[in-house]
Amino acid sequence: MDPPLLDTRPCASPWDPVPPVHSQYVTRPKTRLEFTFTKSSSYSMPCEAASRFLILYGSQRGQAQSLAEEICQQAAEHGFTADISCLSNQRNYNLDSEITPVVFVVSTTGDGDPPDTAQKFVRKIKNKSLPHDHFSHLRYALLALGDTNYANFCNGGKTIDSRLQQLGAKHFYATGHADDGTGLEVVVDPWIEGLWDALKKTFSSMATSDQQDAVLSDSTQDSFHKTASGQEKNKSDLEVDLHLLKLSEADSQKGKGIESDSRDVETVSAVLVASLKQSVPPLSQSALNVPALPASYLEVRLEQVSTEGETVPSDKDGYHEVSISKAVQLTQDDAVKTAILLELDVSNLAYQPGDAFDILCPNRASEVEELLLRLDLHTRKNCAVQVNLLKNSSKKAAKVPLHIPQNGSLEFILTWCLEIRSVPKKAFVRALVDFTQNGSEKRRLLELCSKEGSADYNSFVRDANVCLLDLLRAFPSCLPPPSLLFEHLPKLQPRAYSAASSSLQLPGKVHLVFNVVEFPARPEHPARTGLCTGWLAGHVSSILRPLGTVLASERLGTSALPKVHVRPRPSSTFHLPADPSVPVVMVGPGTGVAPFIGFLQQREKEREVYREATFGEMWLFFGCRHKDKDFLFREELERFVHNGTLSHLIVCFSRDEPDAAGTVSTPTYVQHNLHLHAKNVASILLKDKGFLYVCGDAKNMAKDVNDTLLEIIGNELQMDKLDAMKTVAGLREEKRYLQDIWS
Ligand code: FAD
């Protein structure tokens, strides 16, 4: 029997319940989660209560912007009027005189920095001459976005939040800290849901009372802050709330429906296993709360003008097309990962060790081809695309995305402008439902974007890294128009690679090193390589050579060499100390060693030129799997040690067998070696005011190193963990503990 087919008409509220059409379906018992969310009372809000508020966003990659737009979109459905602006457009707003509530959505970038678009705003509010009550008239809420895989979680938002507080601004609703590491929606969805009540209370207090402060502090204790039993919590409990929220969500997923009909559930689960395409009870029988249909806002016309021959984006946005003069495989063929070094001709681009370069990479031709075929657009791939705003769209502040060029061909846009591999957000999944013919497929897509289907979305879409093409493969009757793709697919982002050289040693050139990222096949998608690293590996295959050999191609003219579009990405902090006598500790396993090769080349040259100068010690903690397979830059590092540039090279091998007797337990990871050299590390950082640099994997290594550092400092200074954390925070503040990490 087909699962229930739902009415997919656009919902009136963001979480309109969609009733099952068949009476046999069990109503889901109330879970703790449902108590945590007080249902927005938007339906009953009288029109005359409609009130204006302001949304300001600071976005680096478009996440914060799209959430701000979603809030703006939902505002009307809740009886509010919202104005929206990027924080960088300071002409659009004036917080000095803003008396209506303000909602900030701010992401985090780099080493816990606010996004580029918020930098000017941050500088402005950090002005020391501002009086402590400068923003005492301001009522605001802030949604901070971050990733717990990185240090300084949500620091972009926290920086703005704490400065606004210092200047007298008051929360009308508690700050949300959303974690991209576990899924932004875990926090974002309930935060937005609670926002409407908080706004309502704020407006009514503004309208009726001169006791604004008292009421505002009440409204901070809104639904987002109430426990299941209705007890109020204070702001510091927020992160605990969110943790509980995750747990209760997991609980509710586990226990949902089982009490009501456990025998049936067990019987059906024995036969069916949930997958991307298919759900099992209780979800398959549940009533669903689905997000509102996002308003469409783009009109796309395909003109029959041939745009054949279009190439990669031109020099705009600061990109330069450069030759790849060398490509060397640094690892043995039987190493677990393949690391490749590229040498680029960058004679017209300046950089320092510690900087990185952004590389533009296209989507895979085979995936673009398949997408075009699947969307019935293959014959029109060379048509010129004209994108305009849809007249009468209800989307607020709708704009034609700047990354979609007018008159570019469809194929070009899908290849160079849109991240077609991005994981579709729930709003996109919701929008796809309306372009799906088959009833069962519609139902499954609705489940995946529903509140009840959150666990399924997390396992089969988000954690499985499913992309649009994977969804289209799984749901054959889904046929979205190009406008939907343009509305929902984010901009294709360049990938950054740290300079692994110094221009003092290598004038006019830069070395970059990367591992070819490999994603194994899963039920939801075939095996694939990372978008940029897989592409680069193929792109340089004609000139790729093993370490220690020379190819004839290295003597070829530049016209025969592969080319790539790059843009320098300078780092504001990740550089050698200005005073060369200051000692440094560098921690860089795997390709994380890249910037340190640049540091060491620079120092080697400086030592040659400034023979009289005093140079501080340089320690390098490196790690790889096998001594003989993936010890990157081994010869060069040994040369640095030999000529005194590198004072200590401390290496570990995580997969090499212990000695023949099996008695020696060698350190496995860099943090173990840090422990073994704890006294030296502590002395360099605490006595000699030295620097600690960490580069590489954000998910595990950077966290483990940070924990080890806390232990080292705690032991050395005989202090508890909290004080050790404060000391480490102080090192970060002084920019003596610097990270260049990625996941
Ligand atoms: P992508 O296709 O973008 O995939 C990368 C991530 O997407 C994965 O880690 C995973 O989280 C997720 N993902 C996508 N698809 C799947 C799937 N099917 N299954 C599981 N997960 C999936 N890298 C280096 O190697 N060397 C460097 O020197 C270096 N320097 C950097 C400097 C900076 C400042 C930054 C920000 C990053 C740096 N990186 C470096 C990382 C680099 O930019 C890329 O992120 C990395 O090379 C992967 O790119 P990709 O396009 O091949 O992978």
mmCIF file with all atom_site columns, C-alpha atoms in Angstrom, residues 449-524:
data_model
loop_
_atom_site.group_PDB
_atom_site.id
_atom_site.type_symbol
_atom_site.label_atom_id
_atom_site.label_alt_id
_atom_site.label_comp_id
_atom_site.label_asym_id
_atom_site.label_entity_id
_atom_site.label_seq_id
_atom_site.pdbx_PDB_ins_code
_atom_site.Cartn_x
_atom_site.Cartn_y
_atom_site.Cartn_z
_atom_site.occupancy
_atom_site.B_iso_or_equiv
_atom_site.pdbx_formal_charge
_atom_site.auth_seq_id
_atom_site.auth_comp_id
_atom_site.auth_asym_id
_atom_site.auth_atom_id
_atom_site.pdbx_PDB_model_num
ATOM 1  C CA . CYS A 1 449 ? 12.004 17.895 5.627   1.00 0.00 ? 449 CYS A CA 1
ATOM 2  C CA . SER A 1 450 ? 9.512  17.468 8.459   1.00 0.00 ? 450 SER A CA 1
ATOM 3  C CA . LYS A 1 451 ? 10.138 17.938 12.143  1.00 0.00 ? 451 LYS A CA 1
ATOM 4  C CA . GLU A 1 452 ? 9.219  14.297 12.745  1.00 0.00 ? 452 GLU A CA 1
ATOM 5  C CA . GLY A 1 453 ? 11.672 13.125 10.074  1.00 0.00 ? 453 GLY A CA 1
ATOM 6  C CA . SER A 1 454 ? 14.602 15.040 11.512  1.00 0.00 ? 454 SER A CA 1
ATOM 7  C CA . ALA A 1 455 ? 16.550 11.916 12.452  1.00 0.00 ? 455 ALA A CA 1
ATOM 8  C CA . ASP A 1 456 ? 16.048 10.487 8.953   1.00 0.00 ? 456 ASP A CA 1
ATOM 9  C CA . TYR A 1 457 ? 17.159 13.749 7.367   1.00 0.00 ? 457 TYR A CA 1
ATOM 10 C CA . ASN A 1 458 ? 20.266 13.716 9.536   1.00 0.00 ? 458 ASN A CA 1
ATOM 11 C CA . SER A 1 459 ? 21.205 10.115 8.726   1.00 0.00 ? 459 SER A CA 1
ATOM 12 C CA . PHE A 1 460 ? 20.189 9.818  5.096   1.00 0.00 ? 460 PHE A CA 1
ATOM 13 C CA . VAL A 1 461 ? 20.760 13.331 3.806   1.00 0.00 ? 461 VAL A CA 1
ATOM 14 C CA . ARG A 1 462 ? 23.077 15.420 5.988   1.00 0.00 ? 462 ARG A CA 1
ATOM 15 C CA . ASP A 1 463 ? 25.457 12.785 7.368   1.00 0.00 ? 463 ASP A CA 1
ATOM 16 C CA . ALA A 1 464 ? 25.402 10.855 4.098   1.00 0.00 ? 464 ALA A CA 1
ATOM 17 C CA . ASN A 1 465 ? 26.426 14.025 2.247   1.00 0.00 ? 465 ASN A CA 1
ATOM 18 C CA . VAL A 1 466 ? 23.665 13.548 -0.258  1.00 0.00 ? 466 VAL A CA 1
ATOM 19 C CA . CYS A 1 467 ? 23.530 16.101 -3.060  1.00 0.00 ? 467 CYS A CA 1
ATOM 20 C CA . LEU A 1 468 ? 20.776 17.173 -5.446  1.00 0.00 ? 468 LEU A CA 1
ATOM 21 C CA . LEU A 1 469 ? 21.771 14.575 -8.019  1.00 0.00 ? 469 LEU A CA 1
ATOM 22 C CA . ASP A 1 470 ? 21.578 11.811 -5.395  1.00 0.00 ? 470 ASP A CA 1
ATOM 23 C CA . LEU A 1 471 ? 18.054 12.972 -4.522  1.00 0.00 ? 471 LEU A CA 1
ATOM 24 C CA . LEU A 1 472 ? 17.039 13.063 -8.169  1.00 0.00 ? 472 LEU A CA 1
ATOM 25 C CA . ARG A 1 473 ? 18.373 9.539  -8.600  1.00 0.00 ? 473 ARG A CA 1
ATOM 26 C CA . ALA A 1 474 ? 16.402 8.362  -5.580  1.00 0.00 ? 474 ALA A CA 1
ATOM 27 C CA . PHE A 1 475 ? 13.195 10.190 -6.545  1.00 0.00 ? 475 PHE A CA 1
ATOM 28 C CA . PRO A 1 476 ? 12.788 9.682  -10.292 1.00 0.00 ? 476 PRO A CA 1
ATOM 29 C CA . SER A 1 477 ? 9.514  11.552 -10.610 1.00 0.00 ? 477 SER A CA 1
ATOM 30 C CA . CYS A 1 478 ? 11.016 14.757 -9.236  1.00 0.00 ? 478 CYS A CA 1
ATOM 31 C CA . LEU A 1 479 ? 11.660 17.284 -12.012 1.00 0.00 ? 479 LEU A CA 1
ATOM 32 C CA . PRO A 1 480 ? 12.527 20.734 -10.685 1.00 0.00 ? 480 PRO A CA 1
ATOM 33 C CA . PRO A 1 481 ? 12.942 23.713 -13.045 1.00 0.00 ? 481 PRO A CA 1
ATOM 34 C CA . PRO A 1 482 ? 16.317 25.528 -13.280 1.00 0.00 ? 482 PRO A CA 1
ATOM 35 C CA . SER A 1 483 ? 14.899 28.473 -11.288 1.00 0.00 ? 483 SER A CA 1
ATOM 36 C CA . LEU A 1 484 ? 14.563 26.221 -8.236  1.00 0.00 ? 484 LEU A CA 1
ATOM 37 C CA . LEU A 1 485 ? 18.197 25.178 -8.513  1.00 0.00 ? 485 LEU A CA 1
ATOM 38 C CA . PHE A 1 486 ? 19.284 28.797 -8.818  1.00 0.00 ? 486 PHE A CA 1
ATOM 39 C CA . GLU A 1 487 ? 17.230 29.708 -5.746  1.00 0.00 ? 487 GLU A CA 1
ATOM 40 C CA . HIS A 1 488 ? 18.522 26.918 -3.539  1.00 0.00 ? 488 HIS A CA 1
ATOM 41 C CA . LEU A 1 489 ? 21.996 25.835 -4.595  1.00 0.00 ? 489 LEU A CA 1
ATOM 42 C CA . PRO A 1 490 ? 24.700 27.932 -2.916  1.00 0.00 ? 490 PRO A CA 1
ATOM 43 C CA . LYS A 1 491 ? 27.575 29.590 -4.690  1.00 0.00 ? 491 LYS A CA 1
ATOM 44 C CA . LEU A 1 492 ? 30.385 27.246 -5.672  1.00 0.00 ? 492 LEU A CA 1
ATOM 45 C CA . GLN A 1 493 ? 33.149 28.108 -3.228  1.00 0.00 ? 493 GLN A CA 1
ATOM 46 C CA . PRO A 1 494 ? 36.856 28.112 -3.975  1.00 0.00 ? 494 PRO A CA 1
ATOM 47 C CA . ARG A 1 495 ? 39.020 25.779 -1.875  1.00 0.00 ? 495 ARG A CA 1
ATOM 48 C CA . ALA A 1 496 ? 41.965 27.176 0.080   1.00 0.00 ? 496 ALA A CA 1
ATOM 49 C CA . TYR A 1 497 ? 45.467 25.669 0.224   1.00 0.00 ? 497 TYR A CA 1
ATOM 50 C CA . SER A 1 498 ? 48.279 26.896 2.462   1.00 0.00 ? 498 SER A CA 1
ATOM 51 C CA . ALA A 1 499 ? 51.481 28.046 0.833   1.00 0.00 ? 499 ALA A CA 1
ATOM 52 C CA . ALA A 1 500 ? 54.121 25.363 1.437   1.00 0.00 ? 500 ALA A CA 1
ATOM 53 C CA . SER A 1 501 ? 57.018 27.531 0.339   1.00 0.00 ? 501 SER A CA 1
ATOM 54 C CA . SER A 1 502 ? 58.668 30.885 0.835   1.00 0.00 ? 502 SER A CA 1
ATOM 55 C CA . SER A 1 503 ? 59.123 33.277 -2.056  1.00 0.00 ? 503 SER A CA 1
ATOM 56 C CA . LEU A 1 504 ? 62.597 34.005 -0.651  1.00 0.00 ? 504 LEU A CA 1
ATOM 57 C CA . GLN A 1 505 ? 63.567 30.462 -1.635  1.00 0.00 ? 505 GLN A CA 1
ATOM 58 C CA . LEU A 1 506 ? 61.294 30.147 -4.617  1.00 0.00 ? 506 LEU A CA 1
ATOM 59 C CA . PRO A 1 507 ? 60.853 33.538 -6.310  1.00 0.00 ? 507 PRO A CA 1
ATOM 60 C CA . GLY A 1 508 ? 57.758 33.722 -8.500  1.00 0.00 ? 508 GLY A CA 1
ATOM 61 C CA . LYS A 1 509 ? 56.482 30.307 -7.426  1.00 0.00 ? 509 LYS A CA 1
ATOM 62 C CA . VAL A 1 510 ? 54.341 28.849 -4.719  1.00 0.00 ? 510 VAL A CA 1
ATOM 63 C CA . HIS A 1 511 ? 54.005 25.253 -3.582  1.00 0.00 ? 511 HIS A CA 1
ATOM 64 C CA . LEU A 1 512 ? 50.667 23.866 -2.444  1.00 0.00 ? 512 LEU A CA 1
ATOM 65 C CA . VAL A 1 513 ? 50.132 20.391 -0.983  1.00 0.00 ? 513 VAL A CA 1
ATOM 66 C CA . PHE A 1 514 ? 46.906 18.464 -0.710  1.00 0.00 ? 514 PHE A CA 1
ATOM 67 C CA . ASN A 1 515 ? 45.542 15.014 -0.026  1.00 0.00 ? 515 ASN A CA 1
ATOM 68 C CA . VAL A 1 516 ? 43.147 13.650 -2.624  1.00 0.00 ? 516 VAL A CA 1
ATOM 69 C CA . VAL A 1 517 ? 39.961 13.375 -0.552  1.00 0.00 ? 517 VAL A CA 1
ATOM 70 C CA . GLU A 1 518 ? 38.067 10.115 -1.109  1.00 0.00 ? 518 GLU A CA 1
ATOM 71 C CA . PHE A 1 519 ? 34.484 9.389  -0.105  1.00 0.00 ? 519 PHE A CA 1
ATOM 72 C CA . PRO A 1 520 ? 33.591 5.696  -0.252  1.00 0.00 ? 520 PRO A CA 1
ATOM 73 C CA . ALA A 1 521 ? 30.362 4.510  -1.857  1.00 0.00 ? 521 ALA A CA 1
ATOM 74 C CA . ARG A 1 522 ? 27.251 4.504  0.350   1.00 0.00 ? 522 ARG A CA 1
ATOM 75 C CA . PRO A 1 523 ? 23.729 3.331  -0.299  1.00 0.00 ? 523 PRO A CA 1
ATOM 76 C CA . GLU A 1 524 ? 22.831 6.968  -0.977  1.00 0.00 ? 524 GLU A CA 1
#
